[in-house]
Amino acid sequence: MKLFRNFLAAVGLSVALTPAHAGEVEVLHWWTSGGEAKAMGVLKEMMEDQGHTWKDFAVAGGGGEAAMTVLKTRAVSGNPPAAAQIKGLDIQEWAKLGFLTNLDDVASDANWDEALPPVVADTMKYEDNYVAVPINVHRVNWLWANPEVFEKVDADVPRTLDEFFTVADKLKEADVIPLAHGGQAWQDATVFEAVALAVLGPKDFEAAFVNHDMDVLSGEKMVEALTKFHRMRDYIDPNAVGRDWNIATQMVINGEAAMQIMGDWAKGEFTAAGLEAGKDYVCVPAPGTQDAFTFNIDSLAMFKLNNDANVKAQKDLARTILEPEFQTIFNKAKGSIPVRTDMDMSGFDSCAQASMEAFKSTSETGALVPSMAHGMSTTSAVQGQIFDVITNFFNNANADPKETAERLASAVQSAL
């Protein structure tokens, strides 16, 4: 975002907003997998039921990098969508540039401040004004497992890192891929932060990836985390390079692989396949992270428009997202949990209920931490530097963990 801001200043562009067709709401997002597309279809139907025209602007790519590139081009040209999937601190960056609209009237009418936890509401605001709408809360530190595979090798789903390595060796001997993985930077980072959370604990995890403490980033615990993360590469298959996350999830579904470390959007794939939580698949916290919760909040930032009918559609979109009906239907399809803490969870599956319980409890213990891998803990500039270091380290069979920890600290420092 820093480079983007500098680019705007250099060319001296003003934001000339282009009128669109009356009542149209265009939404840019990267929810293109089976479960995700089904979840977005719910919102589309609800908007069309209100008489608005939905224009889907989906850009494939699980981490959203391609979508952000397209969005920057559209925004600079003066033709932004009504809403775009933007997360974490990048919401504030877009607001600083003057692109986002004020949603306080919608928020006030619907009592958002009462319905949302402060950690969620604060992320959606810029200078104390709502500029984005939270859609859901994802727990990132999940381990997904196929129970039939574990039964075949007479092993239990691991709860600690030591147990993980022990059972992974057993699975490997039985010619089963222990860990389904996609060799993409954001997926590497997802596995890395789960291992880091287990080794560092929530306090040092936050020190490293939120507060950018150089001593923690380059310290002994980080070296240990990197060492154990690098060991994970022994348990993935050679074809992991470039694999999309949902394809990796499918490997667990069909028994080709035993486990996957991935956020609970993976549950949307199990649901779309007609599988039942606790029976056909198992969800447990990533090894060693039972008492912590790394969160990823999906949200739609709302851009300034100058067509009255489109503004009305945009505000109806914002209002609809936080209504209990949409929160229930969407999150059941997506695999996440509602952002509202006043929701009845009795109709949700066991994984979602466990996630909501953990979300509430860790918010009280201080073990609720923002995901680095999914853009919640820091800026995209810092995240990009971390991604480069982690992916290069993971893909280098002879990489040195101590040198990498020092390189990690230097890379983060350079992006601040």
C-alpha positions as a printed NumPy array, in Angstrom:
array([[  0.   ,   0.   ,   0.   ],
       [  2.952,   2.354,   0.649],
       [  4.077,   2.018,  -2.971],
       [  0.518,   2.512,  -4.142],
       [  0.194,   5.723,  -2.091],
       [  3.48 ,   7.024,  -3.468],
       [  2.324,   6.221,  -6.987],
       [ -0.847,   8.235,  -6.493],
       [  1.088,  11.179,  -5.166],
       [  3.53 ,  11.036,  -8.048],
       [  0.957,  11.099, -10.778],
       [ -1.319,  13.516,  -8.94 ],
       [ -4.456,  11.596,  -9.726],
       [ -7.793,  12.574,  -8.279],
       [-10.556,  10.065,  -7.644],
       [-13.093,  10.612, -10.389],
       [-15.934,   8.26 ,  -9.688],
       [-17.851,   6.979, -12.666],
       [-21.623,   6.564, -12.49 ],
       [-22.901,   3.018, -12.914],
       [-26.265,   1.543, -13.763],
       [-29.023,   2.367, -11.26 ],
       [-29.34 ,  -0.047,  -8.374],
       [-26.218,  -2.005,  -9.228],
       [-23.827,  -3.299,  -6.593],
       [-20.49 ,  -4.565,  -7.887],
       [-18.448,  -6.681,  -5.497],
       [-14.79 ,  -7.589,  -6.017],
       [-13.66 , -10.724,  -4.185],
       [-11.577, -13.878,  -4.526],
       [-14.082, -16.412,  -3.217],
       [-14.058, -18.825,  -6.135],
       [-13.815, -22.317,  -4.613],
       [-16.922, -24.488,  -4.268],
       [-17.803, -23.609,  -0.677],
       [-16.859, -19.964,  -1.109],
       [-18.858, -19.521,  -4.32 ],
       [-21.894, -21.059,  -2.649],
       [-21.536, -18.632,   0.256],
       [-21.311, -15.612,  -2.047],
       [-24.351, -16.851,  -3.924],
       [-26.348, -16.352,  -0.73 ],
       [-25.488, -12.648,  -0.622],
       [-26.23 , -12.249,  -4.332],
       [-29.706, -13.727,  -3.896],
       [-30.469, -11.517,  -0.907],
       [-29.483,  -8.386,  -2.79 ],
       [-31.515,  -9.372,  -5.851],
       [-34.511, -10.036,  -3.584],
       [-34.26 ,  -6.381,  -2.558],
       [-34.486,  -5.332,  -6.214],
       [-30.809,  -4.592,  -6.769],
       [-28.599,  -5.827,  -9.594],
       [-25.594,  -7.847,  -8.477],
       [-22.404,  -7.63 , -10.525],
       [-19.95 , -10.314,  -9.48 ],
       [-16.291,  -9.343,  -9.859],
       [-14.431, -12.51 ,  -8.845],
       [-10.658, -12.695,  -9.277],
       [ -9.269, -16.171,  -8.619],
       [ -6.397, -16.634,  -6.208],
       [ -6.755, -17.847,  -2.62 ],
       [ -4.497, -15.191,  -1.102],
       [ -6.094, -12.245,  -2.898],
       [ -2.906, -10.862,  -4.478],
       [ -4.371, -10.869,  -7.984],
       [ -7.583,  -9.257,  -6.769],
       [ -5.669,  -6.43 ,  -5.089],
       [ -3.733,  -5.732,  -8.275],
       [ -6.982,  -5.419, -10.227],
       [ -8.553,  -3.267,  -7.519],
       [ -5.658,  -0.789,  -7.52 ],
       [ -5.984,  -0.399, -11.276],
       [ -9.721,   0.17 , -11.038],
       [ -9.409,   2.646,  -8.169],
       [ -6.676,   4.705,  -9.819],
       [ -8.717,   4.91 , -13.029],
       [-11.66 ,   6.324, -11.071],
       [-13.872,   3.275, -11.486],
       [-13.837,   1.316,  -8.211],
       [-16.436,  -1.345,  -7.423],
       [-19.063,  -0.628,  -4.776],
       [-17.382,  -3.075,  -2.433],
       [-14.138,  -5.01 ,  -2.342],
       [-12.756,  -7.759,  -0.158],
       [-10.073,  -5.991,   1.879],
       [ -8.742,  -7.084,   5.246],
       [ -6.938,  -5.868,   8.312],
       [ -4.718,  -2.817,   8.29 ],
       [ -5.12 ,  -2.445,   4.531],
       [ -8.648,  -1.139,   5.211],
       [ -7.135,   1.849,   6.967],
       [ -4.619,   2.318,   4.163],
       [ -7.403,   2.569,   1.573],
       [ -9.333,   4.935,   3.845],
       [ -6.286,   7.205,   4.238],
       [ -6.182,   7.527,   0.458],
       [ -9.755,   8.836,   0.49 ],
       [-11.36 ,   5.981,  -1.425],
       [-13.727,   4.611,   1.223],
       [-17.139,   5.9  ,   2.208],
       [-18.6  ,   6.498,   5.677],
       [-21.034,   3.833,   6.884],
       [-21.838,   5.315,  10.294],
       [-25.513,   5.886,   9.436],
       [-25.999,   2.204,   8.623],
       [-23.968,   1.145,  11.654],
       [-25.943,   3.38 ,  13.988],
       [-29.333,   2.198,  12.723],
       [-28.319,  -1.458,  13.113],
       [-26.409,  -1.062,  16.426],
       [-23.164,  -2.514,  15.079],
       [-21.171,  -1.357,  18.116],
       [-23.364,  -3.48 ,  20.386],
       [-23.377,  -6.538,  18.117],
       [-19.661,  -6.666,  17.288],
       [-16.703,  -7.423,  19.577],
       [-14.306,  -4.453,  19.829],
       [-11.496,  -6.392,  18.099],
       [-13.766,  -6.747,  15.073],
       [-15.343,  -3.293,  15.099],
       [-12.014,  -1.484,  15.439],
       [-10.636,  -3.213,  12.358],
       [-13.588,  -1.921,  10.32 ],
       [-13.074,   1.722,  11.306],
       [-10.885,   4.576,  10.183],
       [-10.675,   7.59 ,  12.518],
       [-13.544,   6.041,  14.496],
       [-15.846,   5.862,  11.459],
       [-17.027,   2.607,   9.88 ],
       [-15.693,   2.229,   6.339],
       [-15.993,  -1.552,   5.974],
       [-18.34 ,  -4.348,   6.988],
       [-17.139,  -7.544,   8.696],
       [-18.609, -10.687,   7.225],
       [-17.261, -13.485,   9.375],
       [-14.5  , -14.689,  11.651],
       [-12.209, -17.498,  10.563],
       [-10.056, -19.468,  12.929],
       [ -6.832, -20.042,  11.02 ],
       [ -5.072, -22.481,  13.369],
       [ -7.095, -25.597,  12.511],
       [ -5.961, -29.105,  11.626],
       [ -8.34 , -31.066,   9.361],
       [ -8.106, -34.834,   9.331],
       [ -9.656, -37.849,   7.653],
       [-10.566, -40.293,  10.471],
       [-10.686, -43.331,   8.17 ],
       [ -7.043, -42.804,   7.234],
       [ -6.046, -42.667,  10.884],
       [ -8.027, -45.815,  11.651],
       [ -6.192, -47.678,   8.893],
       [ -2.821, -46.921,  10.493],
       [ -4.169, -47.255,  14.058],
       [ -3.177, -43.744,  15.073],
       [ -4.808, -40.775,  16.799],
       [ -5.13 , -37.272,  15.373],
       [ -2.152, -35.332,  16.821],
       [ -2.627, -32.638,  19.452],
       [  1.012, -31.569,  19.853],
       [  3.878, -31.011,  17.436],
       [  5.73 , -34.04 ,  18.807],
       [  2.637, -36.174,  18.211],
       [  2.338, -34.723,  14.718],
       [  5.841, -35.789,  13.71 ],
       [  5.387, -39.239,  15.241],
       [  2.105, -39.949,  13.453],
       [  3.354, -38.338,  10.222],
       [  6.228, -40.827,  10.129],
       [  3.749, -43.659,  10.629],
       [  1.507, -42.388,   7.823],
       [  4.481, -41.983,   5.506],
       [  5.499, -45.581,   6.116],
       [  1.959, -46.62 ,   5.138],
       [  2.324, -44.759,   1.814],
       [ -0.167, -42.059,   2.827],
       [  0.64 , -38.376,   2.322],
       [  0.696, -37.075,   5.926],
       [  0.086, -33.397,   5.144],
       [ -1.893, -32.002,   2.217],
       [ -0.348, -28.718,   1.183],
       [ -0.244, -26.242,  -1.653],
       [  3.122, -24.71 ,  -2.45 ],
       [  1.989, -21.095,  -2.524],
       [  3.473, -18.34 ,  -0.361],
       [  0.334, -17.699,   1.676],
       [ -0.153, -21.419,   2.317],
       [  3.462, -21.775,   3.437],
       [  2.873, -18.851,   5.782],
       [ -0.333, -20.431,   7.115],
       [  1.52 , -23.563,   8.184],
       [  4.455, -21.543,   9.483],
       [  2.341, -19.312,  11.718],
       [  0.579, -22.361,  13.186],
       [  3.952, -23.834,  14.133],
       [  5.171, -20.435,  15.352],
       [  2.078, -20.015,  17.535],
       [  2.707, -23.425,  19.103],
       [  6.366, -22.67 ,  19.827],
       [  6.192, -18.963,  20.673],
       [  2.851, -18.876,  22.457],
       [  0.318, -16.058,  21.952],
       [  2.346, -13.376,  23.771],
       [  5.539, -13.773,  21.758],
       [  3.554, -14.442,  18.573],
       [  1.977, -11.001,  18.974],
       [  5.328,  -9.471,  19.869],
       [  6.807, -10.793,  16.633],
       [  4.034, -10.322,  14.101],
       [  2.039,  -7.385,  15.503],
       [  4.614,  -5.334,  17.399],
       [  7.591,  -6.406,  15.255],
       [  9.899,  -7.079,  18.188],
       [ 13.283,  -7.696,  16.58 ],
       [ 14.572,  -9.742,  19.527],
       [ 11.659, -12.157,  19.242],
       [ 11.806, -12.297,  15.449],
       [ 15.468, -13.305,  15.535],
       [ 15.457, -15.125,  18.871],
       [ 15.903, -18.736,  19.958],
       [ 12.183, -19.527,  19.97 ],
       [ 11.871, -18.33 ,  16.379],
       [ 14.817, -20.526,  15.408],
       [ 13.018, -23.475,  17.006],
       [  9.777, -22.59 ,  15.198],
       [ 11.586, -22.38 ,  11.863],
       [ 13.333, -25.699,  12.502],
       [ 10.039, -27.497,  13.167],
       [  8.34 , -25.742,  10.258],
       [ 11.1  , -26.837,   7.893],
       [ 10.625, -30.407,   9.076],
       [  7.034, -30.241,   7.783],
       [  8.33 , -30.347,   4.217],
       [  9.268, -34.005,   4.741],
       [  5.57 , -34.867,   4.96 ],
       [  4.142, -33.217,   1.853],
       [  4.121, -34.698,  -1.633],
       [  6.398, -33.553,  -4.509],
       [  3.41 , -32.24 ,  -6.476],
       [  2.509, -29.586,  -3.895],
       [  4.085, -26.733,  -5.879],
       [  1.432, -24.29 ,  -7.052],
       [ -1.476, -26.397,  -5.779],
       [ -4.569, -24.421,  -4.716],
       [ -5.657, -24.859,  -1.104],
       [ -9.031, -26.379,  -1.963],
       [ -7.338, -29.059,  -4.069],
       [ -5.278, -29.916,  -0.992],
       [ -8.494, -30.107,   1.04 ],
       [ -9.901, -32.496,  -1.545],
       [ -6.887, -34.745,  -0.955],
       [ -7.975, -35.08 ,   2.676],
       [-11.606, -35.621,   1.672],
       [-10.752, -38.506,  -0.664],
       [ -8.207, -40.081,   1.702],
       [ -5.178, -39.381,  -0.444],
       [ -3.764, -37.327,   2.425],
       [ -4.383, -37.575,   6.161],
       [ -4.271, -33.945,   7.328],
       [ -4.244, -30.305,   6.306],
       [ -3.328, -27.223,   8.34 ],
       [ -5.677, -24.557,   7.055],
       [ -8.239, -22.022,   8.235],
       [-11.856, -23.037,   8.654],
       [-12.781, -21.994,   5.127],
       [-11.601, -25.543,   4.424],
       [-14.748, -26.712,   6.207],
       [-16.773, -25.182,   3.414],
       [-15.238, -27.761,   1.079],
       [-16.157, -30.637,   3.386],
       [-19.687, -29.232,   3.658],
       [-19.996, -28.82 ,  -0.1  ],
       [-18.989, -32.492,  -0.43 ],
       [-21.878, -33.489,   1.849],
       [-19.647, -34.563,   4.749],
       [-20.496, -34.29 ,   8.437],
       [-18.202, -32.719,  11.031],
       [-17.049, -35.114,  13.741],
       [-18.037, -38.13 ,  11.663],
       [-16.647, -37.896,   8.143],
       [-13.868, -35.47 ,   9.064],
       [-12.217, -34.192,  12.22 ],
       [-11.308, -30.641,  13.2  ],
       [ -8.887, -29.941,  16.035],
       [ -6.671, -26.933,  16.79 ],
       [ -3.345, -27.05 ,  14.943],
       [ -0.858, -29.084,  17.024],
       [  0.203, -27.221,  20.138],
       [ -2.265, -24.326,  19.745],
       [ -5.276, -25.599,  21.72 ],
       [ -5.459, -22.538,  23.952],
       [ -4.933, -19.902,  21.256],
       [ -6.888, -18.535,  18.311],
       [ -5.438, -16.869,  15.221],
       [ -8.229, -14.949,  13.583],
       [ -8.899, -13.814,  10.045],
       [-11.832, -11.487,   9.485],
       [-13.302, -11.371,   6.008],
       [-14.706,  -7.954,   5.247],
       [-15.974,  -5.778,   2.433],
       [-14.678,  -2.21 ,   2.27 ],
       [-17.16 ,   0.199,   0.715],
       [-15.923,   2.642,  -1.927],
       [-17.205,   6.155,  -2.605],
       [-19.861,   6.283,  -5.325],
       [-21.743,   9.228,  -6.809],
       [-24.839,   7.489,  -8.185],
       [-27.704,   7.722,  -5.664],
       [-29.271,   4.405,  -6.659],
       [-25.932,   2.628,  -6.365],
       [-25.257,   4.26 ,  -2.992],
       [-28.617,   2.942,  -1.786],
       [-27.715,  -0.552,  -3.048],
       [-24.326,  -0.292,  -1.359],
       [-25.856,   0.633,   2.001],
       [-28.411,  -2.155,   1.697],
       [-25.496,  -4.507,   1.073],
       [-23.745,  -3.302,   4.233],
       [-26.911,  -3.662,   6.303],
       [-27.739,  -7.109,   4.92 ],
       [-24.309,  -8.561,   5.692],
       [-24.731,  -8.124,   9.44 ],
       [-28.326,  -9.283,   9.684],
       [-28.654, -12.591,  11.608],
       [-30.253, -14.373,   8.641],
       [-27.297, -13.735,   6.352],
       [-24.768, -14.348,   9.128],
       [-26.27 , -17.783,   9.715],
       [-26.644, -18.902,   6.096],
       [-23.331, -17.477,   4.886],
       [-21.174, -18.802,   7.696],
       [-22.66 , -22.279,   7.502],
       [-21.723, -22.355,   3.815],
       [-18.311, -20.689,   4.244],
       [-17.167, -22.713,   7.237],
       [-16.568, -19.662,   9.417],
       [-18.395, -18.281,  12.45 ],
       [-20.573, -15.156,  12.711],
       [-18.986, -11.862,  13.657],
       [-21.927, -11.176,  15.952],
       [-21.466, -12.604,  19.435],
       [-25.224, -12.559,  20.09 ],
       [-25.948, -15.314,  17.563],
       [-27.633, -18.626,  18.352],
       [-25.02 , -21.277,  17.485],
       [-27.196, -24.33 ,  18.173],
       [-27.82 , -24.888,  14.46 ],
       [-24.109, -24.822,  13.591],
       [-21.91 , -27.909,  13.398],
       [-19.519, -29.023,  16.119],
       [-16.484, -27.345,  14.511],
       [-18.219, -23.967,  14.37 ],
       [-19.485, -24.276,  17.926],
       [-15.996, -25.104,  19.14 ],
       [-14.623, -22.17 ,  17.172],
       [-17.091, -19.7  ,  18.703],
       [-16.331, -20.976,  22.197],
       [-12.608, -20.56 ,  21.571],
       [-13.134, -17.106,  20.036],
       [-14.949, -15.881,  23.137],
       [-12.615, -17.53 ,  25.651],
       [ -9.346, -16.433,  24.036],
       [-10.624, -12.868,  23.765],
       [-10.709, -12.911,  27.573],
       [ -7.363, -14.662,  28.133],
       [ -5.339, -12.602,  25.653],
       [ -4.71 , -15.599,  23.411],
       [ -6.809, -14.185,  20.552],
       [ -4.204, -13.041,  18.03 ],
       [ -4.46 , -11.687,  14.473],
       [ -3.214, -13.877,  11.634],
       [ -0.028, -12.733,   9.946],
       [ -0.527, -15.095,   7.027],
       [ -3.942, -13.63 ,   6.255],
       [ -3.262,  -9.929,   6.505],
       [ -4.652,  -9.203,   9.961],
       [ -1.546,  -8.529,  12.06 ],
       [  0.478,  -6.145,   9.953],
       [  0.64 ,  -4.221,   6.692],
       [  0.806,  -5.891,   3.314],
       [  4.369,  -4.547,   2.915],
       [  5.603,  -6.325,   6.055],
       [  3.586,  -9.424,   5.227],
       [  5.149,  -9.574,   1.781],
       [  8.647,  -9.525,   3.25 ],
       [  7.753, -12.32 ,   5.669],
       [  6.256, -14.384,   2.853],
       [  9.447, -14.108,   0.808],
       [ 11.671, -15.211,   3.662],
       [  9.424, -18.068,   4.765],
       [  8.791, -19.494,   1.296],
       [ 12.459, -19.337,   0.303],
       [ 13.382, -21.043,   3.558],
       [ 10.777, -23.781,   3.166],
       [ 11.79 , -24.573,  -0.379],
       [ 15.508, -24.749,   0.362],
       [ 16.443, -28.204,   1.647],
       [ 19.649, -26.858,   3.195],
       [ 18.315, -23.628,   4.678],
       [ 19.699, -22.61 ,   8.06 ],
       [ 17.013, -21.722,  10.676],
       [ 19.252, -19.361,  12.675],
       [ 20.314, -17.387,   9.608],
       [ 16.683, -17.325,   8.458],
       [ 15.504, -15.906,  11.787],
       [ 18.005, -13.079,  11.448],
       [ 16.947, -12.56 ,   7.845],
       [ 13.306, -12.49 ,   8.949],
       [ 13.97 ,  -9.707,  11.427],
       [ 15.91 ,  -7.686,   8.855],
       [ 13.193,  -8.13 ,   6.251],
       [ 10.464,  -6.937,   8.623],
       [ 12.615,  -3.963,   9.689],
       [ 13.092,  -2.95 ,   6.048],
       [  9.345,  -2.778,   5.447],
       [  8.44 ,  -0.68 ,   8.489]])
